[in-house]
CSV table of N, CA and C in Angstrom, one decimal:
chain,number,residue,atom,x,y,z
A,1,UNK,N,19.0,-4.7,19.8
A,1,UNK,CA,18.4,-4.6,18.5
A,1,UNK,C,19.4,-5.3,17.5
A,2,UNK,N,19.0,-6.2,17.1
A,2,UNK,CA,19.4,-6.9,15.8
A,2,UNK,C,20.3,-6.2,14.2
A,3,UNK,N,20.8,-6.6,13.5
A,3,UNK,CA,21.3,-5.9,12.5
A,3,UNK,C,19.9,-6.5,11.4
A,4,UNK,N,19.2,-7.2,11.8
A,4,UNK,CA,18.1,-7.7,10.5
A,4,UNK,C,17.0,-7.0,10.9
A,5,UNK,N,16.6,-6.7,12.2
A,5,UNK,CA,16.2,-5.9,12.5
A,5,UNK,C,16.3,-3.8,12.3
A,6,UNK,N,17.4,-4.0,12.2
A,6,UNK,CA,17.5,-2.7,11.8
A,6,UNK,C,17.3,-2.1,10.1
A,7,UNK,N,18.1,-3.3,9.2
A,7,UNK,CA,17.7,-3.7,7.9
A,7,UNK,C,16.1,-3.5,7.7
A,8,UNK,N,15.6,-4.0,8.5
A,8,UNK,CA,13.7,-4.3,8.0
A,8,UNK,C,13.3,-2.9,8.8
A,9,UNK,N,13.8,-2.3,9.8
A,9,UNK,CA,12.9,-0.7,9.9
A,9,UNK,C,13.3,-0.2,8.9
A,10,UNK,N,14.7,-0.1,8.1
A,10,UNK,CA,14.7,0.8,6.9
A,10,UNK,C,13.8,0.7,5.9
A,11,UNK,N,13.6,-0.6,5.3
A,11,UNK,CA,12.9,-0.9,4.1
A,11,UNK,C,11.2,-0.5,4.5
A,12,UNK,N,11.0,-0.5,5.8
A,12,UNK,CA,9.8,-0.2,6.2
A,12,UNK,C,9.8,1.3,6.1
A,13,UNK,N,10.4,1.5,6.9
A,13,UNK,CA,10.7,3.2,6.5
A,13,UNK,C,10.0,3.9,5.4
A,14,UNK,N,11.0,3.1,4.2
A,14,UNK,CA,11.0,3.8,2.6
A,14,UNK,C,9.5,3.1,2.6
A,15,UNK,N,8.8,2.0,2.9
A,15,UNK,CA,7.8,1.8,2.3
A,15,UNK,C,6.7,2.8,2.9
A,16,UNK,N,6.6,3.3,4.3
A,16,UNK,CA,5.8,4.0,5.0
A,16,UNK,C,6.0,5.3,4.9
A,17,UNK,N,7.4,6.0,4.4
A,17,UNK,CA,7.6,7.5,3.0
A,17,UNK,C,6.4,7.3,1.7
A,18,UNK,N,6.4,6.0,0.9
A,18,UNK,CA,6.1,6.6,0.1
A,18,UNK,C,4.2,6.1,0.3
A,19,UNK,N,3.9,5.5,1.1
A,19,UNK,CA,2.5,5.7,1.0
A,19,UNK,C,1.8,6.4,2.4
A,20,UNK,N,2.7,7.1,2.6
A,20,UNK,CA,2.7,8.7,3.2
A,20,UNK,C,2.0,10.1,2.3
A,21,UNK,N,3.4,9.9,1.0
A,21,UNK,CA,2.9,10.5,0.4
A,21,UNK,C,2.3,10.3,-0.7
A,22,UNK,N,1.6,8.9,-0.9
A,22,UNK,CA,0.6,8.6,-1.9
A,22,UNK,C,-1.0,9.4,-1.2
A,23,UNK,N,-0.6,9.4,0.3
A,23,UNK,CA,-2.3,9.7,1.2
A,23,UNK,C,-2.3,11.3,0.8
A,24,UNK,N,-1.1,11.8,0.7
A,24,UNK,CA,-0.6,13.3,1.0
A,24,UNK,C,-1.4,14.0,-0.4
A,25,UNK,N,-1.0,12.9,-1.7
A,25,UNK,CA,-1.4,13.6,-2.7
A,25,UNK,C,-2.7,13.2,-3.3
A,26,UNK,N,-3.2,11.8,-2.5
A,26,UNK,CA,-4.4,11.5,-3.1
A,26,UNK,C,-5.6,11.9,-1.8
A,27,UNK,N,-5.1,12.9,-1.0
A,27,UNK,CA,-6.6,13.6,-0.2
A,27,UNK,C,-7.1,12.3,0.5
A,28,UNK,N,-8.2,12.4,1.1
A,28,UNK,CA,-8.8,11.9,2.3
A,28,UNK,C,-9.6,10.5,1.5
A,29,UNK,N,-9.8,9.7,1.9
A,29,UNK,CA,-10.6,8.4,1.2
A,29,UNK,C,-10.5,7.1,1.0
A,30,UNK,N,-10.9,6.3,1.3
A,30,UNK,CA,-10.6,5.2,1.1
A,30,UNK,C,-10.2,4.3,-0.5
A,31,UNK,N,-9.3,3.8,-1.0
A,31,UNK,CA,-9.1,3.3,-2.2
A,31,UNK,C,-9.9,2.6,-2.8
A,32,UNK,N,-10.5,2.5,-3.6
A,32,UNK,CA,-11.6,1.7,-4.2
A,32,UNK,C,-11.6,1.8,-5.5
A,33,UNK,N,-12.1,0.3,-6.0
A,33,UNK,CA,-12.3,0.0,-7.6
A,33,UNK,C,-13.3,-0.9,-8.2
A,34,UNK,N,-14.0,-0.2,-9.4
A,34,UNK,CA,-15.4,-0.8,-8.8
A,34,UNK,C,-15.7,-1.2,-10.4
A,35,UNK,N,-15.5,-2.6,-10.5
A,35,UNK,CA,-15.5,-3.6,-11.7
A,35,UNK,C,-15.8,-3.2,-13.2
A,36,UNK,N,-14.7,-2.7,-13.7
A,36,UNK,CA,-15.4,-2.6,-15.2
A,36,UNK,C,-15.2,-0.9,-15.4
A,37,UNK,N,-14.6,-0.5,-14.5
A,37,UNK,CA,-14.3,1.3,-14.0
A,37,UNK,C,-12.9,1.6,-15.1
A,38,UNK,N,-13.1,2.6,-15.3
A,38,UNK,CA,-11.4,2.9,-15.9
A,38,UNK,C,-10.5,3.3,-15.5
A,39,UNK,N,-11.0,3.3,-13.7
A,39,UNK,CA,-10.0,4.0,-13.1
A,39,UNK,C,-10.4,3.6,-11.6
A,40,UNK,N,-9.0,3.5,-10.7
A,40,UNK,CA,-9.1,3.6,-8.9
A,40,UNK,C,-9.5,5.1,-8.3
A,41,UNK,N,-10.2,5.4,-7.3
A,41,UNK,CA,-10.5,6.5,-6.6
A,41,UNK,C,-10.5,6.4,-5.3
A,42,UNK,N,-10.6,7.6,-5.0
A,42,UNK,CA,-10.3,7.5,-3.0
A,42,UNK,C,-11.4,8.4,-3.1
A,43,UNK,N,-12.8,7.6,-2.3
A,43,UNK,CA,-13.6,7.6,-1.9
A,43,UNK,C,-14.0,8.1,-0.6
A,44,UNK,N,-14.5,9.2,-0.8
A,44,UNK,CA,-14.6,10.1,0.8
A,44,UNK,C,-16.6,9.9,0.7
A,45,UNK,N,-16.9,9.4,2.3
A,45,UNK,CA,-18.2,9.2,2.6
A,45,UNK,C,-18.3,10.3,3.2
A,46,UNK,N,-19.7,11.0,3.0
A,46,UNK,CA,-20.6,12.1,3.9
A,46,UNK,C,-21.9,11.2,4.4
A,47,UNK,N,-21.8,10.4,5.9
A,47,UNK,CA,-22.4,9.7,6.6
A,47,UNK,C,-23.7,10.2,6.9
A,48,UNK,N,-23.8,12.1,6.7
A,48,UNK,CA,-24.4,12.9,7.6
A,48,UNK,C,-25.3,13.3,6.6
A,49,UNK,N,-25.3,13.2,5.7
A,49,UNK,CA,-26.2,13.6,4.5
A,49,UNK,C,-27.3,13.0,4.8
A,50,UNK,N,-28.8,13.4,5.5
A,50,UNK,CA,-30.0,13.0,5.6
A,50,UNK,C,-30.4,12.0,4.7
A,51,UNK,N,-30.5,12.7,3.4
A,51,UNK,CA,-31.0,12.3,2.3
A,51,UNK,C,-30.5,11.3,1.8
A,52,UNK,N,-29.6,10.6,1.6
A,52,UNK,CA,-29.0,9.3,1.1
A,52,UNK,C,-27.1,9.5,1.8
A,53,UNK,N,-26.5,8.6,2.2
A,53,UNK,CA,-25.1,8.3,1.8
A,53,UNK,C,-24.8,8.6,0.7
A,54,UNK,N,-24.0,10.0,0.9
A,54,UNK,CA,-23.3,10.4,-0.8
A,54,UNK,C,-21.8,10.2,-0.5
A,55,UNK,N,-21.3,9.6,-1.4
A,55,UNK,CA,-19.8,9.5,-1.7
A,55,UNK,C,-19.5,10.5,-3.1
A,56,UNK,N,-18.3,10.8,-2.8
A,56,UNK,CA,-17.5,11.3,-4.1
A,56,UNK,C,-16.1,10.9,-4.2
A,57,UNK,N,-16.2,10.1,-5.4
A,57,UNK,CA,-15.2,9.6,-5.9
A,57,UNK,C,-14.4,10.0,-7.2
A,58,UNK,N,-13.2,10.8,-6.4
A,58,UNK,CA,-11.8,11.1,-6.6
A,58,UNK,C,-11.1,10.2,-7.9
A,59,UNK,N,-11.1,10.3,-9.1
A,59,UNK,CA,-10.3,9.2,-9.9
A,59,UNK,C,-8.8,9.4,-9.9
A,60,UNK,N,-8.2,8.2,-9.2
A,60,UNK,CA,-6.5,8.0,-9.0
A,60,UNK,C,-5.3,7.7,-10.1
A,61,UNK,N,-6.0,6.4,-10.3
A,61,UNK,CA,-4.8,5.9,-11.6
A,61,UNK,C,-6.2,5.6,-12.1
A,62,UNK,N,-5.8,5.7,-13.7
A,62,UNK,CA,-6.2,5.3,-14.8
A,62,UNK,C,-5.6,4.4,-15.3
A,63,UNK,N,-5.6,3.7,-16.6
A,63,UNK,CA,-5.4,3.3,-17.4
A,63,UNK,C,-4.5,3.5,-17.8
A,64,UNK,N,-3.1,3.7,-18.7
A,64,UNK,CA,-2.0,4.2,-19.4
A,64,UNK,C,-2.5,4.0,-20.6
A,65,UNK,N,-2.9,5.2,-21.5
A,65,UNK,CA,-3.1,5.0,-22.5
A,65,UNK,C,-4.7,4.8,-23.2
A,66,UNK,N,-5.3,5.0,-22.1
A,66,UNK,CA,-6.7,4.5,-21.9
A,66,UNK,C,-7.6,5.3,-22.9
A,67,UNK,N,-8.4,5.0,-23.0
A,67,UNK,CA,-9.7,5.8,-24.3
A,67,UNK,C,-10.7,5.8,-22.7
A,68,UNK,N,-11.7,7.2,-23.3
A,68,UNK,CA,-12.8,7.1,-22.2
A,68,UNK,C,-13.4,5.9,-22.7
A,69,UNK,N,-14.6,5.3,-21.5
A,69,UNK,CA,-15.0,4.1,-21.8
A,69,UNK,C,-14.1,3.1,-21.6
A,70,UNK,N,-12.4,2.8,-22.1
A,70,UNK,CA,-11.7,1.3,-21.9
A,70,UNK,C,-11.9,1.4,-20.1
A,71,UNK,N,-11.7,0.2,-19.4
A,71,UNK,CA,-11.8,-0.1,-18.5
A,71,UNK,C,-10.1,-0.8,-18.3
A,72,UNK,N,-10.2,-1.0,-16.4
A,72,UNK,CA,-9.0,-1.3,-16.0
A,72,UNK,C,-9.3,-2.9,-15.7
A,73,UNK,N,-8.6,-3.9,-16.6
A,73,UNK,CA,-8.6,-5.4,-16.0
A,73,UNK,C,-8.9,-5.6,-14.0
A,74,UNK,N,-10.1,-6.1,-14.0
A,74,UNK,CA,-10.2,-5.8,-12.7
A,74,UNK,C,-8.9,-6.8,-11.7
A,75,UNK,N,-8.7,-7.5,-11.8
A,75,UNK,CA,-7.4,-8.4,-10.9
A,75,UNK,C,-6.2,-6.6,-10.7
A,76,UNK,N,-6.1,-5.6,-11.8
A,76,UNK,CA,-4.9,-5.0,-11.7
A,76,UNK,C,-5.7,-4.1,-10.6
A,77,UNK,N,-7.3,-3.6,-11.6
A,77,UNK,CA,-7.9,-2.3,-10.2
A,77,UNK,C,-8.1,-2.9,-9.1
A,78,UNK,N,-8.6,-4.0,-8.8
A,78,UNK,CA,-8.6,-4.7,-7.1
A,78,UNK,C,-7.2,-4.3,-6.4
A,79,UNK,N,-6.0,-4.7,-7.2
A,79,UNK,CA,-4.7,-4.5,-7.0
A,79,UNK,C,-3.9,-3.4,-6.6
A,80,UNK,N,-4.7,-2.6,-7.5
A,80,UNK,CA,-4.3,-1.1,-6.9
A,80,UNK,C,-4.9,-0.3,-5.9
A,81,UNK,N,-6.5,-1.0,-5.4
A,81,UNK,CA,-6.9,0.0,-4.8
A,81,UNK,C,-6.3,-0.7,-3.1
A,82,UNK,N,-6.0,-2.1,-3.3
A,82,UNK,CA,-5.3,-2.7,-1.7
A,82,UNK,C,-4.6,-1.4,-1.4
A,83,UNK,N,-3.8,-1.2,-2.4
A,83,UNK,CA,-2.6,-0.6,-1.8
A,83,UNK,C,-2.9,1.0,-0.9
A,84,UNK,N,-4.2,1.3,-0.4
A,84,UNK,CA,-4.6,2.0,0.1
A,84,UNK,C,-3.5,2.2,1.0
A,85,UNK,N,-3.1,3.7,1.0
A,85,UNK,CA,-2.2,4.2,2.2
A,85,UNK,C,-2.5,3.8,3.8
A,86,UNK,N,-3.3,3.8,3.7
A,86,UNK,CA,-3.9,3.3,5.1
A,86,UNK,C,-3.7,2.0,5.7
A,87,UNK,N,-4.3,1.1,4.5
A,87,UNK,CA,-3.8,-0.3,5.0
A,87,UNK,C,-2.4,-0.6,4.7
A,88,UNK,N,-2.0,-0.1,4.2
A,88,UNK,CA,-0.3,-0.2,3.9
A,88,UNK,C,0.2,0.5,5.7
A,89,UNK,N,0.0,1.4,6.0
A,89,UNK,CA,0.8,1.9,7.1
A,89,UNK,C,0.3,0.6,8.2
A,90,UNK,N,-1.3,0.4,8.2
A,90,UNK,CA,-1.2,-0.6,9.3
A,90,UNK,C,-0.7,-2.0,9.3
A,91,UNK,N,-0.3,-2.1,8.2
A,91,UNK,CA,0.5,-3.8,7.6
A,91,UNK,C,2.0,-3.4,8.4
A,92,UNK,N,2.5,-2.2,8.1
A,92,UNK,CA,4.1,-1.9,8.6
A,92,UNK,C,3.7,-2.1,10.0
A,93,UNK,N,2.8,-1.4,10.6
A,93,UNK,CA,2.8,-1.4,12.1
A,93,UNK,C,2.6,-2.7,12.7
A,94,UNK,N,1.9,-3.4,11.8
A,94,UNK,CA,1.7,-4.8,12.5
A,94,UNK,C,3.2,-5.7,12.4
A,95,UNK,N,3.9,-5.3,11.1
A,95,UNK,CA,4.8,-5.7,10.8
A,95,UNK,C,6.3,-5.7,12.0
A,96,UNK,N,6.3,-4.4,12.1
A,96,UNK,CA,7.1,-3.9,12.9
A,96,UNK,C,7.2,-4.1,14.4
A,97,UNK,N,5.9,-5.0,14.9
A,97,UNK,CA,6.0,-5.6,16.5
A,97,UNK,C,5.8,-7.1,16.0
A,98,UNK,N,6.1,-7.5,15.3
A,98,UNK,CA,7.0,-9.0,15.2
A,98,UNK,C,8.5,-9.2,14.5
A,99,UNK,N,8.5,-7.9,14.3
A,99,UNK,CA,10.4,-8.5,13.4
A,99,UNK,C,10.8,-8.5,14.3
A,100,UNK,N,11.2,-8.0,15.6
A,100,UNK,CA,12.3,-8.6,16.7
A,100,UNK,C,12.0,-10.6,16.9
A,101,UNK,N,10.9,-10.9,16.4
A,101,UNK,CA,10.3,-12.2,16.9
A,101,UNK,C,11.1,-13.1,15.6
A,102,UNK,N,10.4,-12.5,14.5
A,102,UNK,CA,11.0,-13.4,12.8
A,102,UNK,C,11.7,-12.4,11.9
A,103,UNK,N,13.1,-11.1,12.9
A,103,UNK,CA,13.6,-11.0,11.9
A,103,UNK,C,14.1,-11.5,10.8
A,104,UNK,N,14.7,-12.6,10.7
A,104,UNK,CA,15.1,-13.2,9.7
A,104,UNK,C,14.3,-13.8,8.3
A,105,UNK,N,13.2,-14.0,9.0
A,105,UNK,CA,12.4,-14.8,7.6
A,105,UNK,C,11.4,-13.0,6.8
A,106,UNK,N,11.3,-12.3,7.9
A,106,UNK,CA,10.7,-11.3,7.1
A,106,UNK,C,11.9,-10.4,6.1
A,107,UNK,N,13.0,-10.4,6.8
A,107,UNK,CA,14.0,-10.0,5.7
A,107,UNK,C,13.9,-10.4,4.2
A,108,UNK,N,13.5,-11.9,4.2
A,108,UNK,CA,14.0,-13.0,2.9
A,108,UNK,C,13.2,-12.3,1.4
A,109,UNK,N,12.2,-11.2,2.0
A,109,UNK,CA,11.5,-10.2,0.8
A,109,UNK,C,12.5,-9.2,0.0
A,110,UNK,N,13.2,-9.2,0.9
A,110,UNK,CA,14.2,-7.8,-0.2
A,110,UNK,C,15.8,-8.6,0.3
A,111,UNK,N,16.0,-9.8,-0.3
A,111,UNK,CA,17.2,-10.5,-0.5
A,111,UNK,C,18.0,-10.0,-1.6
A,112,UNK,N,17.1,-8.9,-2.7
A,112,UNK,CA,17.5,-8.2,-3.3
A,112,UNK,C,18.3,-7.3,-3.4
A,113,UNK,N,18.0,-6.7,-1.9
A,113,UNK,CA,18.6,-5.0,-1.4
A,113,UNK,C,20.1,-5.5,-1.7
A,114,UNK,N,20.4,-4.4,-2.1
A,114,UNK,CA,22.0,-4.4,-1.7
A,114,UNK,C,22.9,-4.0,0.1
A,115,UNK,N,21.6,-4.1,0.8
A,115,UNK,CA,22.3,-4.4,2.0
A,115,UNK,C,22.0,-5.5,3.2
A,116,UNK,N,21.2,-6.2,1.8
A,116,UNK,CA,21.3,-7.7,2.4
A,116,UNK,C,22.0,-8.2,2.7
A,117,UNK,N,22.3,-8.9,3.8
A,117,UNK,CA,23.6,-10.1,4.3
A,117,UNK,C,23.3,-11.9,3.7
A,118,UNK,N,22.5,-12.2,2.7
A,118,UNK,CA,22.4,-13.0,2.1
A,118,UNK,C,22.4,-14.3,3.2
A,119,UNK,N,22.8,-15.0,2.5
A,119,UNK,CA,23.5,-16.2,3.7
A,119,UNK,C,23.7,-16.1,4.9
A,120,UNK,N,24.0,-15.4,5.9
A,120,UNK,CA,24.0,-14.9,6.9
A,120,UNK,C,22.7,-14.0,7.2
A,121,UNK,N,21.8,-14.2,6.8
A,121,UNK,CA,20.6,-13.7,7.8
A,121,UNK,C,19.5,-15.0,7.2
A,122,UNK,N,19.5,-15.5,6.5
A,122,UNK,CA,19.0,-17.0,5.7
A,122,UNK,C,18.2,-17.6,7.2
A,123,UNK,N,16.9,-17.3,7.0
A,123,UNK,CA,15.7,-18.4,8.2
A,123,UNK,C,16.5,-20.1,8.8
Protein backbone atom coordinates (compact mmCIF):
# COMPACT_ATOMS: atom_id res chain seq x y z
CA UNK A 1 0.00 0.00 0.00
CA UNK A 2 1.30 3.26 -1.15
CA UNK A 3 1.90 6.36 1.01
CA UNK A 4 -0.58 8.36 -1.63
CA UNK A 5 -2.68 5.85 -1.15
CA UNK A 6 -2.91 5.87 2.35
CA UNK A 7 -3.04 9.90 2.15
CA UNK A 8 -6.45 9.51 -0.10
CA UNK A 9 -8.19 6.79 2.50
CA UNK A 10 -7.80 9.50 4.99
CA UNK A 11 -9.25 12.48 3.22
CA UNK A 12 -11.93 9.93 2.14
CA UNK A 13 -12.39 8.98 5.52
CA UNK A 14 -13.21 12.56 6.77
CA UNK A 15 -15.29 13.00 3.66
CA UNK A 16 -17.44 9.63 4.30
CA UNK A 17 -17.63 10.93 8.52
CA UNK A 18 -19.15 13.86 7.54
CA UNK A 19 -21.86 12.73 5.03
CA UNK A 20 -22.44 9.97 7.41
CA UNK A 21 -23.53 12.32 9.55
CA UNK A 22 -25.31 14.68 7.21
CA UNK A 23 -27.72 11.13 6.43
CA UNK A 24 -27.64 10.70 10.38
CA UNK A 25 -29.25 14.07 10.91
CA UNK A 26 -31.18 14.60 7.78
CA UNK A 27 -33.40 11.08 8.27
CA UNK A 28 -34.18 8.80 5.40
CA UNK A 29 -34.56 10.46 1.67
CA UNK A 30 -33.34 11.32 -1.21
CA UNK A 31 -31.92 15.14 -1.64
CA UNK A 32 -33.89 17.17 -3.84
CA UNK A 33 -34.45 20.69 -5.09
CA UNK A 34 -37.18 21.72 -6.97
CA UNK A 35 -36.72 25.14 -9.07
CA UNK A 36 -37.71 28.35 -7.57
CA UNK A 37 -38.07 26.39 -3.87
CA UNK A 38 -36.50 28.16 -0.84
CA UNK A 39 -35.14 25.40 0.33
CA UNK A 40 -33.36 21.56 -0.32
CA UNK A 41 -35.29 18.49 1.28
CA UNK A 42 -34.78 14.83 1.63
CA UNK A 43 -37.59 13.34 0.12
CA UNK A 44 -38.93 10.09 1.48
CA UNK A 45 -41.47 8.11 -1.13
CA UNK A 46 -44.47 5.91 0.20
CA UNK A 47 -44.61 3.69 -3.15
CA UNK A 48 -47.46 1.70 -1.35
CA UNK A 49 -49.94 4.37 -1.06
CA UNK A 50 -52.95 3.01 -3.39
CA UNK A 51 -54.23 6.31 -3.92
CA UNK A 52 -51.38 8.33 -5.55
CA UNK A 53 -47.39 8.33 -4.82
CA UNK A 54 -47.12 10.59 -1.75
CA UNK A 55 -43.88 12.00 -0.90
CA UNK A 56 -42.94 14.15 2.06
CA UNK A 57 -40.63 16.56 1.87
CA UNK A 58 -38.31 17.27 4.78
CA UNK A 59 -36.80 21.05 4.28
CA UNK A 60 -32.82 20.87 4.75
CA UNK A 61 -30.98 24.12 4.03
CA UNK A 62 -32.52 27.14 3.38
CA UNK A 63 -31.58 30.21 2.38
CA UNK A 64 -29.31 32.29 4.99
CA UNK A 65 -31.25 35.08 5.67
CA UNK A 66 -34.15 34.11 3.62
CA UNK A 67 -37.77 35.82 3.79
CA UNK A 68 -40.69 33.17 3.27
CA UNK A 69 -41.31 33.24 -0.39
CA UNK A 70 -37.28 34.30 -1.42
CA UNK A 71 -36.10 31.34 -3.27
CA UNK A 72 -32.68 29.57 -3.50
CA UNK A 73 -30.63 30.51 -6.95
CA UNK A 74 -31.24 27.25 -8.48
CA UNK A 75 -27.36 26.41 -9.86
CA UNK A 76 -26.66 26.69 -5.72
CA UNK A 77 -30.13 24.27 -4.79
CA UNK A 78 -29.15 21.70 -7.73
CA UNK A 79 -25.73 22.00 -5.86
CA UNK A 80 -26.75 21.22 -2.68
CA UNK A 81 -29.05 18.62 -3.17
CA UNK A 82 -25.96 16.43 -5.37
CA UNK A 83 -24.38 16.36 -2.32
CA UNK A 84 -26.81 13.66 -1.23
CA UNK A 85 -25.24 11.41 1.47
CA UNK A 86 -25.78 8.60 -0.56
CA UNK A 87 -24.25 9.60 -3.68
CA UNK A 88 -21.35 11.02 -1.91
CA UNK A 89 -20.63 7.51 -0.11
CA UNK A 90 -20.92 5.74 -3.52
CA UNK A 91 -18.54 8.37 -5.32
CA UNK A 92 -15.80 7.33 -2.25
CA UNK A 93 -16.47 3.66 -2.94
CA UNK A 94 -16.07 3.99 -6.50
CA UNK A 95 -13.20 6.13 -5.68
CA UNK A 96 -11.51 3.97 -3.37
CA UNK A 97 -11.13 0.72 -5.98
CA UNK A 98 -9.10 2.90 -8.30
CA UNK A 99 -6.57 4.88 -6.09
CA UNK A 100 -4.17 1.94 -5.94
CA UNK A 101 -4.47 2.32 -9.99
CA UNK A 102 -4.20 6.63 -10.08
CA UNK A 103 -2.99 7.29 -6.72
CA UNK A 104 -1.21 10.08 -7.60
CA UNK A 105 -3.41 12.16 -9.86
CA UNK A 106 -6.44 11.64 -7.42
CA UNK A 107 -4.28 13.07 -4.70
CA UNK A 108 -3.62 16.53 -6.90
CA UNK A 109 -7.45 17.64 -5.09
CA UNK A 110 -6.19 18.34 -1.69
CA UNK A 111 -2.47 19.53 -2.78
CA UNK A 112 -3.66 21.80 -0.08
CA UNK A 113 -3.56 19.32 2.89
CA UNK A 114 -0.85 19.87 4.98
CA UNK A 115 0.09 16.31 4.52
CA UNK A 116 0.64 16.59 1.10
CA UNK A 117 4.00 15.53 -0.35
CA UNK A 118 3.73 18.18 -3.11
CA UNK A 119 6.22 17.52 -5.68
CA UNK A 120 6.85 14.17 -4.81
CA UNK A 121 3.49 12.60 -5.43
CA UNK A 122 2.95 15.24 -8.66
CA UNK A 123 1.15 12.83 -11.77
Amino acid sequence: MSEIADFLRARYAEVRAAAEAAAERAGTGDWRYRSGSDHVAAVQTFPNDVSARRELWTPLVTEAGSYIGDTIDDEIGNHIAAQDPDVILADLDAKLAIVELMDRTLAQPFAWHADHKGEEWAP
